[in-house]
Short mmCIF file of C-alpha atoms and ligand atoms in Angstrom, two decimals:
data_model
loop_
_atom_site.label_atom_id
_atom_site.label_comp_id
_atom_site.label_asym_id
_atom_site.label_seq_id
_atom_site.Cartn_x
_atom_site.Cartn_y
_atom_site.Cartn_z
CA UNK V 1 119.23 21.63 98.27
CA UNK V 2 120.30 24.42 95.96
CA UNK V 3 121.04 27.90 97.04
CA UNK V 4 118.94 30.50 98.81
CA UNK V 5 119.56 34.17 98.64
CA UNK V 6 118.66 36.68 101.43
CA UNK V 7 119.02 40.46 101.56
CA UNK V 8 120.35 42.12 104.71
CA UNK V 9 119.15 45.76 104.85
CA UNK V 10 121.02 48.68 106.32
CA UNK V 11 119.63 50.92 109.09
CA UNK V 12 119.89 54.53 110.06
CA UNK V 13 119.60 56.06 113.52
CA UNK V 14 116.94 58.75 113.41
CA UNK V 15 117.89 59.43 117.01
CA UNK V 16 120.75 58.23 119.19
CA UNK V 17 120.86 59.40 122.84
CA UNK V 18 123.44 58.08 125.24
CA UNK V 19 122.02 58.07 128.73
CA UNK V 20 124.70 56.73 130.99
CA UNK V 21 127.72 54.41 131.28
CA UNK V 22 126.91 50.97 132.63
CA UNK V 23 129.00 48.84 134.97
CA UNK V 24 129.49 46.29 132.12
CA UNK V 25 131.32 48.90 129.96
CA UNK V 26 128.42 49.47 127.65
CA UNK V 27 126.28 52.60 127.51
CA UNK V 28 122.60 52.80 128.27
CA UNK V 29 121.05 54.20 125.10
CA UNK V 30 117.74 55.31 123.64
CA UNK V 31 117.70 54.85 119.90
CA UNK V 32 115.23 55.31 117.07
CA UNK V 33 116.19 53.04 114.24
CA UNK V 34 114.71 52.46 110.79
CA UNK V 35 115.71 50.19 107.89
CA UNK V 36 116.59 51.44 104.39
CA UNK V 37 116.57 49.62 101.08
CA UNK V 38 120.37 49.44 100.78
CA UNK V 39 121.20 45.76 101.42
CA UNK V 40 123.98 43.21 101.59
CA UNK V 41 123.26 39.87 99.93
CA UNK V 42 123.83 36.46 101.58
CA UNK V 43 123.78 33.27 99.60
CA UNK V 44 123.46 29.90 101.36
CA UNK V 45 124.39 26.66 99.67
CA UNK V 46 125.21 23.13 100.93
CA UNK V 47 128.84 22.43 102.02
CA UNK V 48 130.67 19.86 104.18
CA UNK V 49 131.04 22.48 106.98
CA UNK V 50 130.11 26.08 107.77
CA UNK V 51 132.15 28.34 105.59
CA UNK V 52 132.06 32.07 104.79
CA UNK V 53 133.29 33.75 101.66
CA UNK V 54 133.05 37.43 100.99
CA UNK V 55 133.69 39.59 97.88
CA UNK V 56 135.20 42.37 100.04
CA UNK V 57 138.77 41.25 100.69
CA UNK V 58 139.15 43.79 103.49
CA UNK V 59 136.68 41.90 105.73
CA UNK V 60 137.79 38.90 107.71
CA UNK V 61 135.90 35.69 106.98
CA UNK V 62 137.12 33.90 110.16
CA UNK V 63 135.26 33.41 113.44
CA UNK V 64 135.42 37.20 114.14
CA UNK V 65 132.97 37.95 111.28
CA UNK V 66 129.52 38.56 112.74
CA UNK V 67 128.08 36.07 110.19
CA UNK V 68 130.26 33.30 111.65
CA UNK V 69 129.39 34.48 115.19
CA UNK V 70 125.73 34.04 114.21
CA UNK V 71 126.42 30.56 112.85
CA UNK V 72 128.10 29.52 116.17
CA UNK V 73 125.28 31.09 118.32
CA UNK V 74 122.78 29.20 116.20
CA UNK V 75 124.67 25.93 116.56
CA UNK V 76 124.60 26.29 120.32
CA UNK V 77 120.83 26.12 120.27
CA UNK V 78 120.53 23.75 117.38
CA UNK V 79 122.95 21.23 118.93
CA UNK V 80 124.27 20.24 115.51
CA UNK V 81 126.76 21.65 113.00
CA UNK V 82 125.60 23.93 110.26
CA UNK V 83 126.78 22.58 106.98
CA UNK V 84 126.42 25.58 104.68
CA UNK V 85 128.63 27.77 102.61
CA UNK V 86 127.64 31.42 103.07
CA UNK V 87 128.61 33.87 100.34
CA UNK V 88 128.44 37.45 101.47
CA UNK V 89 128.22 40.17 98.88
CA UNK V 90 128.80 43.60 100.53
CA UNK V 91 126.97 46.64 99.39
CA UNK V 92 126.65 48.39 102.74
CA UNK V 93 129.94 50.13 103.51
CA UNK V 94 131.43 49.12 106.81
CA UNK V 95 132.63 51.44 109.57
CA UNK V 96 129.62 53.57 108.44
CA UNK V 97 127.14 53.35 111.30
CA UNK V 98 124.71 51.68 108.91
CA UNK V 99 124.67 48.35 110.77
CA UNK V 100 125.88 46.20 107.85
CA UNK V 101 127.64 43.57 109.96
CA UNK V 102 124.81 43.34 112.47
CA UNK V 103 122.22 42.98 109.65
CA UNK V 104 124.32 40.20 108.07
CA UNK V 105 124.29 38.40 111.43
CA UNK V 106 120.54 38.80 111.94
CA UNK V 107 119.83 37.69 108.42
CA UNK V 108 122.03 34.63 108.95
CA UNK V 109 119.96 33.67 112.00
CA UNK V 110 116.70 34.14 110.07
CA UNK V 111 118.00 32.16 107.09
CA UNK V 112 119.32 29.28 109.17
CA UNK V 113 116.03 29.13 111.02
CA UNK V 114 114.19 28.80 107.73
CA UNK V 115 116.57 26.62 105.79
CA UNK V 116 117.11 24.22 108.62
CA UNK V 117 113.41 24.23 109.59
CA UNK V 118 114.16 24.83 113.25
CA UNK V 119 111.16 27.03 113.90
CA UNK V 120 112.66 29.20 116.60
CA UNK V 121 110.35 32.16 117.37
CA UNK V 122 111.42 35.78 117.27
CA UNK V 123 112.18 35.98 121.01
CA UNK V 124 114.46 32.92 120.75
CA UNK V 125 116.29 34.39 117.82
CA UNK V 126 116.49 37.74 119.68
CA UNK V 127 118.34 36.02 122.54
CA UNK V 128 120.96 34.67 120.02
CA UNK V 129 121.05 38.10 118.33
CA UNK V 130 121.72 40.03 121.50
CA UNK V 131 124.66 37.73 122.26
CA UNK V 132 126.25 38.72 118.93
CA UNK V 133 125.95 42.53 119.13
CA UNK V 134 123.72 45.30 120.53
CA UNK V 135 122.17 46.24 117.15
CA UNK V 136 121.61 42.69 115.93
CA UNK V 137 118.05 42.09 117.42
CA UNK V 138 116.70 45.19 115.54
CA UNK V 139 117.46 43.53 112.20
CA UNK V 140 115.35 40.44 112.89
CA UNK V 141 112.43 42.77 112.07
CA UNK V 142 113.77 46.08 110.78
CA UNK V 143 110.68 48.24 111.10
CA UNK V 144 111.05 51.69 112.77
CA UNK V 145 111.80 50.85 116.37
CA UNK V 146 112.85 52.29 119.63
CA UNK V 147 115.83 50.38 120.99
CA UNK V 148 116.81 50.73 124.67
CA UNK V 149 119.16 48.99 127.15
CA UNK V 150 122.45 48.77 125.24
CA UNK V 151 120.32 48.79 122.06
CA UNK V 152 119.09 45.24 122.21
CA UNK V 153 115.62 45.85 123.73
CA UNK V 154 113.57 46.56 120.57
CA UNK V 155 110.09 48.01 120.53
CA UNK V 156 108.48 48.76 117.08
CA UNK V 157 107.03 52.29 116.93
CA UNK V 158 103.46 51.77 115.64
CA UNK V 159 103.10 55.45 114.61
CA UNK V 160 105.98 55.11 112.15
CA UNK V 161 104.95 51.68 110.68
CA UNK V 162 103.77 53.36 107.39
CA UNK V 163 106.02 56.38 107.40
CA UNK V 164 108.38 56.55 104.43
CA UNK V 165 110.97 59.16 103.41
CA UNK V 166 113.36 59.67 100.51
CA UNK V 167 116.88 59.53 101.84
CA UNK V 168 120.41 60.16 100.57
CA UNK V 169 123.44 58.66 102.37
CA UNK V 170 127.03 59.92 101.83
CA UNK V 171 130.10 58.51 103.48
CA UNK V 172 133.74 59.52 103.30
CA UNK V 173 136.36 56.96 102.32
CA UNK V 174 137.29 56.20 105.93
CA UNK V 175 135.30 54.42 108.58
CA UNK V 176 134.80 55.11 112.32
CA UNK V 177 135.27 52.61 115.14
CA UNK V 178 132.21 52.37 117.34
CA UNK V 179 134.04 51.54 120.61
CA UNK V 180 136.39 54.51 119.96
CA UNK V 181 133.37 56.86 119.49
CA UNK V 182 131.85 55.72 122.75
CA UNK V 183 135.19 55.98 124.53
CA UNK V 184 135.74 59.56 123.48
CA UNK V 185 132.20 60.62 124.33
CA UNK V 186 132.92 61.87 127.84
CA UNK V 187 135.96 64.11 127.01
CA UNK V 188 135.03 65.38 123.57
CA UNK V 189 133.97 68.99 123.03
CA UNK V 190 131.88 70.49 120.31
CA UNK V 191 133.77 71.82 117.30
CA UNK V 192 132.80 75.48 116.81
CA UNK V 193 130.76 76.14 113.65
CA UNK V 194 129.53 72.53 113.21
CA UNK V 195 125.78 71.70 113.55
CA UNK V 196 124.69 69.46 116.47
CA UNK V 197 121.23 70.63 117.49
CA UNK V 198 117.97 68.72 117.61
CA UNK V 199 116.18 68.81 114.24
CA UNK V 200 112.46 68.13 113.58
CA UNK V 201 111.16 66.26 110.56
CA UNK V 202 107.87 64.33 110.18
CA UNK V 203 107.24 64.84 113.92
CA UNK V 204 110.60 63.02 114.73
CA UNK V 205 113.30 64.72 116.82
CA UNK V 206 116.58 63.88 115.22
CA UNK V 207 119.72 64.09 117.33
CA UNK V 208 122.87 61.99 117.70
CA UNK V 209 125.01 62.28 120.84
CA UNK V 210 127.89 60.45 119.13
CA UNK V 211 128.41 63.38 116.69
CA UNK V 212 130.28 65.27 119.45
CA UNK V 213 133.16 62.70 119.82
CA UNK V 214 133.14 61.80 116.16
CA UNK V 215 133.19 65.33 114.72
CA UNK V 216 135.89 66.24 117.23
CA UNK V 217 138.16 63.57 115.74
CA UNK V 218 136.95 63.86 112.15
CA UNK V 219 135.62 67.41 111.61
CA UNK V 220 135.17 66.60 107.86
CA UNK V 221 132.14 64.49 108.75
CA UNK V 222 130.59 67.50 110.43
CA UNK V 223 131.35 69.52 107.23
CA UNK V 224 129.55 66.92 105.19
CA UNK V 225 126.54 67.35 107.42
CA UNK V 226 126.76 71.13 107.06
CA UNK V 227 126.97 70.75 103.33
CA UNK V 228 123.89 68.41 103.27
CA UNK V 229 121.93 70.88 105.38
CA UNK V 230 122.51 73.54 102.68
CA UNK V 231 121.11 71.41 99.86
CA UNK V 232 117.66 72.03 98.35
CA UNK V 233 114.86 69.83 99.76
CA UNK V 234 116.77 68.59 102.85
CA UNK V 235 114.45 68.31 105.82
CA UNK V 236 117.08 67.00 108.23
CA UNK V 237 120.65 65.70 108.04
CA UNK V 238 122.49 63.69 110.65
CA UNK V 239 125.30 61.18 111.27
CA UNK V 240 124.05 57.63 111.45
CA UNK V 241 125.19 55.64 114.53
CA UNK V 242 128.86 56.21 115.16
CA UNK V 243 129.43 57.30 111.52
CA UNK V 244 131.15 57.89 109.20
CA UNK V 245 128.02 57.95 107.10
CA UNK V 246 125.75 61.04 107.10
CA UNK V 247 122.23 60.92 105.76
CA UNK V 248 119.66 63.52 104.70
CA UNK V 249 115.90 63.11 104.56
CA UNK V 250 114.55 64.98 101.53
CA UNK V 251 111.07 65.97 100.34
CA UNK V 252 111.32 64.04 97.07
CA UNK V 253 113.24 61.13 95.53
CA UNK V 254 114.63 63.42 92.82
CA UNK V 255 116.15 65.73 95.36
CA UNK V 256 117.82 62.78 97.09
CA UNK V 257 119.23 61.62 93.70
CA UNK V 258 120.40 65.07 92.72
CA UNK V 259 122.19 65.55 96.12
CA UNK V 260 123.97 62.15 95.64
CA UNK V 261 125.13 63.31 92.25
CA UNK V 262 126.22 66.74 93.45
CA UNK V 263 128.04 65.28 96.44
CA UNK V 264 130.27 63.33 94.07
CA UNK V 265 130.61 65.88 91.28
CA UNK V 266 130.89 69.08 93.25
CA UNK V 267 132.09 68.07 96.68
CA UNK V 268 134.25 64.98 96.53
CA UNK V 269 134.41 62.22 93.90
CA UNK V 270 135.76 59.68 96.41
CA UNK V 271 132.51 59.78 98.42
CA UNK V 272 130.29 56.73 98.72
CA UNK V 273 126.77 57.89 97.86
CA UNK V 274 123.40 56.17 97.80
CA UNK V 275 119.77 57.28 97.67
CA UNK V 276 116.62 55.33 98.34
CA UNK V 277 113.84 55.05 100.93
CA UNK V 278 113.70 54.91 104.73
CA UNK V 279 111.35 52.19 105.89
CA UNK V 280 110.59 51.01 102.36
CA UNK V 281 107.25 49.31 101.69
CA UNK V 282 108.12 45.58 101.36
CA UNK V 283 106.43 45.30 98.03
CA UNK V 284 108.24 48.40 96.74
CA UNK V 285 111.67 47.16 97.69
CA UNK V 286 114.39 47.73 95.13
CA UNK V 287 117.93 48.62 95.36
CA UNK V 288 118.68 52.07 94.16
CA UNK V 289 121.82 53.15 92.39
CA UNK V 290 124.96 53.00 94.58
CA UNK V 291 127.96 55.16 93.58
CA UNK V 292 131.37 56.25 94.62
CA UNK V 293 134.10 54.06 95.98
CA UNK V 294 133.06 50.43 95.68
CA UNK V 295 130.00 51.26 93.67
CA UNK V 296 128.08 49.31 91.14
CA UNK V 297 126.82 51.61 88.49
CA UNK V 298 123.67 51.21 86.37
CA UNK V 299 121.90 48.58 88.52
CA UNK V 300 118.64 47.25 87.26
CA UNK V 301 115.80 46.93 89.66
CA UNK V 302 115.89 43.60 91.42
CA UNK V 303 113.31 40.93 91.86
CA UNK V 304 112.12 40.25 95.37
CA UNK V 305 111.93 36.49 95.20
CA UNK V 306 113.72 33.72 96.95
CA UNK V 307 115.79 31.63 94.66
CA UNK V 308 115.40 28.30 96.38
CA UNK V 309 116.14 25.04 94.53
CA UNK V 310 115.09 21.52 95.41
CA UNK V 311 116.65 20.12 98.56
CA UNK V 312 119.00 17.19 98.44
CA UNK V 313 120.71 16.65 101.74
CA UNK V 314 119.07 19.43 103.82
CA UNK V 315 115.55 20.22 104.88
CA UNK V 316 113.19 21.99 102.46
CA UNK V 317 113.50 25.63 101.67
CA UNK V 318 110.00 27.10 101.78
CA UNK V 319 108.67 28.77 98.69
CA UNK V 320 108.87 32.53 98.02
CA UNK V 321 105.11 32.88 98.71
CA UNK V 322 105.51 31.38 102.17
CA UNK V 323 108.21 33.85 103.04
CA UNK V 324 106.52 36.95 101.73
CA UNK V 325 104.11 36.96 104.66
CA UNK V 326 106.91 37.65 107.04
CA UNK V 327 108.31 41.10 107.42
CA UNK V 328 111.94 40.31 107.03
CA UNK V 329 111.37 38.10 104.06
CA UNK V 330 110.22 41.09 102.13
CA UNK V 331 113.83 42.19 102.02
CA UNK V 332 115.06 39.13 100.19
CA UNK V 333 115.71 39.31 96.54
CA UNK V 334 117.85 37.77 93.86
CA UNK V 335 120.69 39.50 92.15
CA UNK V 336 123.27 38.81 89.50
CA UNK V 337 125.24 41.92 90.06
CA UNK V 338 129.04 42.25 90.11
CA UNK V 339 130.88 42.08 93.38
CA UNK V 340 131.29 45.15 95.40
CA UNK V 341 134.32 46.22 97.35
CA UNK V 342 134.42 49.07 99.81
CA UNK V 343 137.40 50.77 101.25
CA UNK V 344 138.77 49.34 104.43
CA UNK V 345 138.18 50.87 107.91
CA UNK V 346 141.78 51.93 108.03
CA UNK V 347 141.68 53.79 104.72
CA UNK V 348 143.05 57.27 105.38
CA UNK V 349 141.14 60.24 104.17
CA UNK V 350 144.22 61.95 103.13
CA UNK V 351 145.40 58.98 101.17
CA UNK V 352 142.33 58.79 99.05
CA UNK V 353 141.49 62.43 98.65
CA UNK V 354 142.81 64.13 95.52
CA UNK V 355 145.16 67.06 95.82
CA UNK V 356 143.26 70.31 95.72
CA UNK V 357 145.67 72.31 93.68
CA UNK V 358 145.11 73.32 90.03
CA UNK V 359 147.36 75.25 87.69
CA UNK V 360 145.10 78.27 87.74
CA UNK V 361 144.67 78.32 91.55
CA UNK V 362 146.19 81.00 93.69
CA UNK V 363 148.46 80.08 96.62
CA UNK V 364 147.14 77.21 98.70
CA UNK V 365 145.38 77.72 102.07
CA UNK V 366 147.55 78.22 105.13
CA UNK V 367 149.01 74.94 106.31
CA UNK V 368 149.06 75.47 110.12
CA UNK V 369 149.64 72.33 112.19
CA UNK V 370 149.18 69.92 109.29
CA UNK V 371 152.94 69.82 108.54
CA UNK V 372 154.19 69.69 112.11
CA UNK V 373 156.64 66.92 112.74
CA UNK V 374 155.78 65.24 116.03
CA UNK V 375 158.41 64.08 118.55
CA UNK V 376 159.51 60.44 117.83
CA UNK V 377 158.06 57.74 119.99
CA UNK V 378 161.48 56.21 120.67
CA UNK V 379 161.84 54.01 123.72
CA UNK V 380 159.20 53.42 126.44
CA UNK V 381 157.68 56.69 127.52
CA UNK V 382 155.75 57.37 130.70
CA UNK V 383 151.99 57.08 130.32
CA UNK V 384 151.24 60.86 130.38
CA UNK V 385 153.69 61.45 127.56
CA UNK V 386 152.28 58.62 125.51
CA UNK V 387 148.80 59.92 125.98
CA UNK V 388 149.88 63.45 125.02
CA UNK V 389 151.64 62.10 121.90
CA UNK V 390 148.50 60.19 120.89
CA UNK V 391 146.46 63.47 121.41
CA UNK V 392 149.00 65.38 119.26
CA UNK V 393 148.72 62.75 116.50
CA UNK V 394 144.95 63.12 116.59
CA UNK V 395 145.11 66.84 116.45
CA UNK V 396 147.64 66.79 113.58
CA UNK V 397 145.25 64.47 111.72
CA UNK V 398 142.44 66.94 112.30
CA UNK V 399 144.67 69.73 110.98
CA UNK V 400 145.35 67.68 107.87
CA UNK V 401 141.66 66.97 107.32
CA UNK V 402 140.77 70.66 107.79
CA UNK V 403 143.65 71.60 105.50
CA UNK V 404 142.33 69.32 102.79
CA UNK V 405 138.81 70.74 103.16
CA UNK V 406 140.24 74.26 103.08
CA UNK V 407 142.11 73.65 99.88
CA UNK V 408 138.93 72.25 98.37
CA UNK V 409 136.95 75.30 99.35
CA UNK V 410 139.67 77.54 97.98
CA UNK V 411 139.64 75.77 94.66
CA UNK V 412 135.78 75.89 94.51
CA UNK V 413 135.76 79.56 95.37
CA UNK V 414 138.41 80.24 92.76
CA UNK V 415 136.37 78.37 90.12
CA UNK V 416 133.36 80.50 91.01
CA UNK V 417 135.53 83.58 90.48
CA UNK V 418 136.22 84.47 94.18
CA UNK V 419 139.43 84.67 96.06
CA UNK V 420 138.52 84.46 99.77
CA UNK V 421 141.77 86.21 100.60
CA UNK V 422 140.75 89.36 98.67
CA UNK V 423 138.13 91.26 100.71
CA UNK V 424 134.95 92.14 98.81
CA UNK V 425 131.85 94.06 99.72
CA UNK V 426 128.43 92.42 99.70
CA UNK V 427 127.15 88.96 100.55
CA UNK V 428 129.70 86.13 100.63
CA UNK V 429 128.92 83.01 98.62
CA UNK V 430 128.46 79.88 100.85
CA UNK V 431 131.82 78.45 99.78
CA UNK V 432 133.65 81.55 101.02
CA UNK V 433 131.69 81.44 104.28
CA UNK V 434 132.72 77.79 104.62
CA UNK V 435 136.31 78.65 103.88
CA UNK V 436 136.39 81.15 106.80
CA UNK V 437 134.60 78.68 109.19
CA UNK V 438 137.21 76.07 108.31
CA UNK V 439 140.01 78.53 108.76
CA UNK V 440 138.77 79.33 112.28
CA UNK V 441 138.52 75.66 113.10
CA UNK V 442 142.02 75.04 111.72
CA UNK V 443 143.37 77.89 113.89
CA UNK V 444 141.69 76.42 116.97
CA UNK V 445 143.03 72.90 116.37
CA UNK V 446 146.46 74.31 115.55
CA UNK V 447 146.56 76.17 118.80
CA UNK V 448 145.50 73.03 120.68
CA UNK V 449 148.24 71.06 118.93
CA UNK V 450 150.87 73.62 119.89
CA UNK V 451 149.72 73.50 123.48
CA UNK V 452 150.00 69.72 123.59
CA UNK V 453 153.48 69.92 122.00
CA UNK V 454 154.73 72.33 124.58
CA UNK V 455 153.27 70.12 127.28
CA UNK V 456 155.20 67.17 125.85
CA UNK V 457 158.32 69.29 125.69
CA UNK V 458 157.88 70.33 129.29
CA UNK V 459 157.36 66.69 130.42
CA UNK V 460 160.36 65.49 128.47
CA UNK V 461 162.57 68.24 130.06
CA UNK V 462 161.30 67.35 133.54
CA UNK V 463 162.12 63.72 132.88
CA UNK V 464 165.67 64.27 131.68
O1 C5P I 501 127.43 45.49 121.02
P1 C5P I 501 128.44 45.77 120.02
O2 C5P I 501 129.49 44.65 119.93
O3 C5P I 501 127.97 46.13 118.70
O4 C5P I 501 129.21 47.07 120.56
C1 C5P I 501 130.45 47.47 120.07
C2 C5P I 501 131.11 48.39 121.04
O5 C5P I 501 130.47 49.66 121.08
C3 C5P I 501 131.07 47.90 122.48
O6 C5P I 501 132.21 47.03 122.78
C4 C5P I 501 131.16 49.18 123.28
O7 C5P I 501 132.51 49.62 123.34
C5 C5P I 501 130.37 50.12 122.41
N1 C5P I 501 128.97 50.26 122.76
C6 C5P I 501 128.62 50.89 123.99
N2 C5P I 501 127.29 50.97 124.35
C7 C5P I 501 126.34 50.48 123.58
C8 C5P I 501 126.69 49.82 122.32
C9 C5P I 501 128.00 49.77 122.03
O8 C5P I 501 129.50 51.39 124.71
N3 C5P I 501 125.08 50.64 123.92
#
């Protein structure tokens, strides 16, 4: 056997409603998911034992990787060892809410089923998929679907089968942890000035309940959404899954491409950006240009064929024609592109963002709580103090993020010939409006931080 290459497409959540908390710790959800033509690539070739290699050094390739979890789930049913080397080429950023890891796992199940000729049907594969992760079953057949339960009960939405839309996706350099987003859901409040409401596009109601906890921790993601909503041609913009990616549906492909370009050039050069199609027609699949951190520039359109070679010690790989009849197989393609590497989940926004000052710029924006030095975590503290310290750290992080965004707005305004601190008559440009919205948010967060600090102070005094 030679090698076989499969593509694992990303998804977006057109809707994400959290209904209730379940006794098993998960949340009952009602999701509307759709695939997009941004895809990872998985290559399978013979090896003495199952082995995973990945071009993204920040991803583990041990048993914790969802691809290896899929191999082990498959082996349980197969009753034999999988003797394949899997090479994973990442293009979908992780910690983005785009389902990259889940899609890699589902694609591994589909590929093993085909390569090893096991002939499991979709419901048998769905059982294995659900054991790996809540989103994995969707990727076995990534057509627009309603997903309920914890996300693993998948029902294709017939009415959206032929619906397509141009889309642009942007993602800051940091990722968001899904368990953390769900954990914060119940306590998080809305950040004033950020958009959360239900939007309508193509008869779909777009809303994401996880925006509340995620924007509360990372207001900059909400600002990216606000920015997208102001761009020409945008019909709706929303966070995907638990973020940190935000997408916008546009009227035309050109608008999506222009927004991706503007996001990097005018907003933040460290952003990951991509534009393409939601629910792409299988025959029209091609990978659009991906830019920003970890990008591959100037990609050529890719072939949608399976590169299977003659088998030697493993069962036959069916031909490309055989596969093209199946929905998922439409996503496979060959590629000879260079490796991608995306920033790690832990990457700090502040570490990657460029300083906003320029020689011609007036004084920087107020710094508020961003520079506050928090009490040291020396020794073992009682639980309430530790919780309050964690809250203070979070708030200070929010202050820093807002501070950064404020400096950027100030610089932009200055470039456009405005100084927000000098009052002027008439209509304010959007950037000045954004500056004042941010300033209000910073004041709010700063106030909260000071409250928490005085609470800590009080608790420490009572303790001593
Ligand atoms: O199922 P999966 O492993 O992808 O879920 C990751 C985490 O996200 C879970 O451990 C849980 O904390 C949270 N989650 C949830 N409710 C869901 C899906 C995920 O609470 N429906």
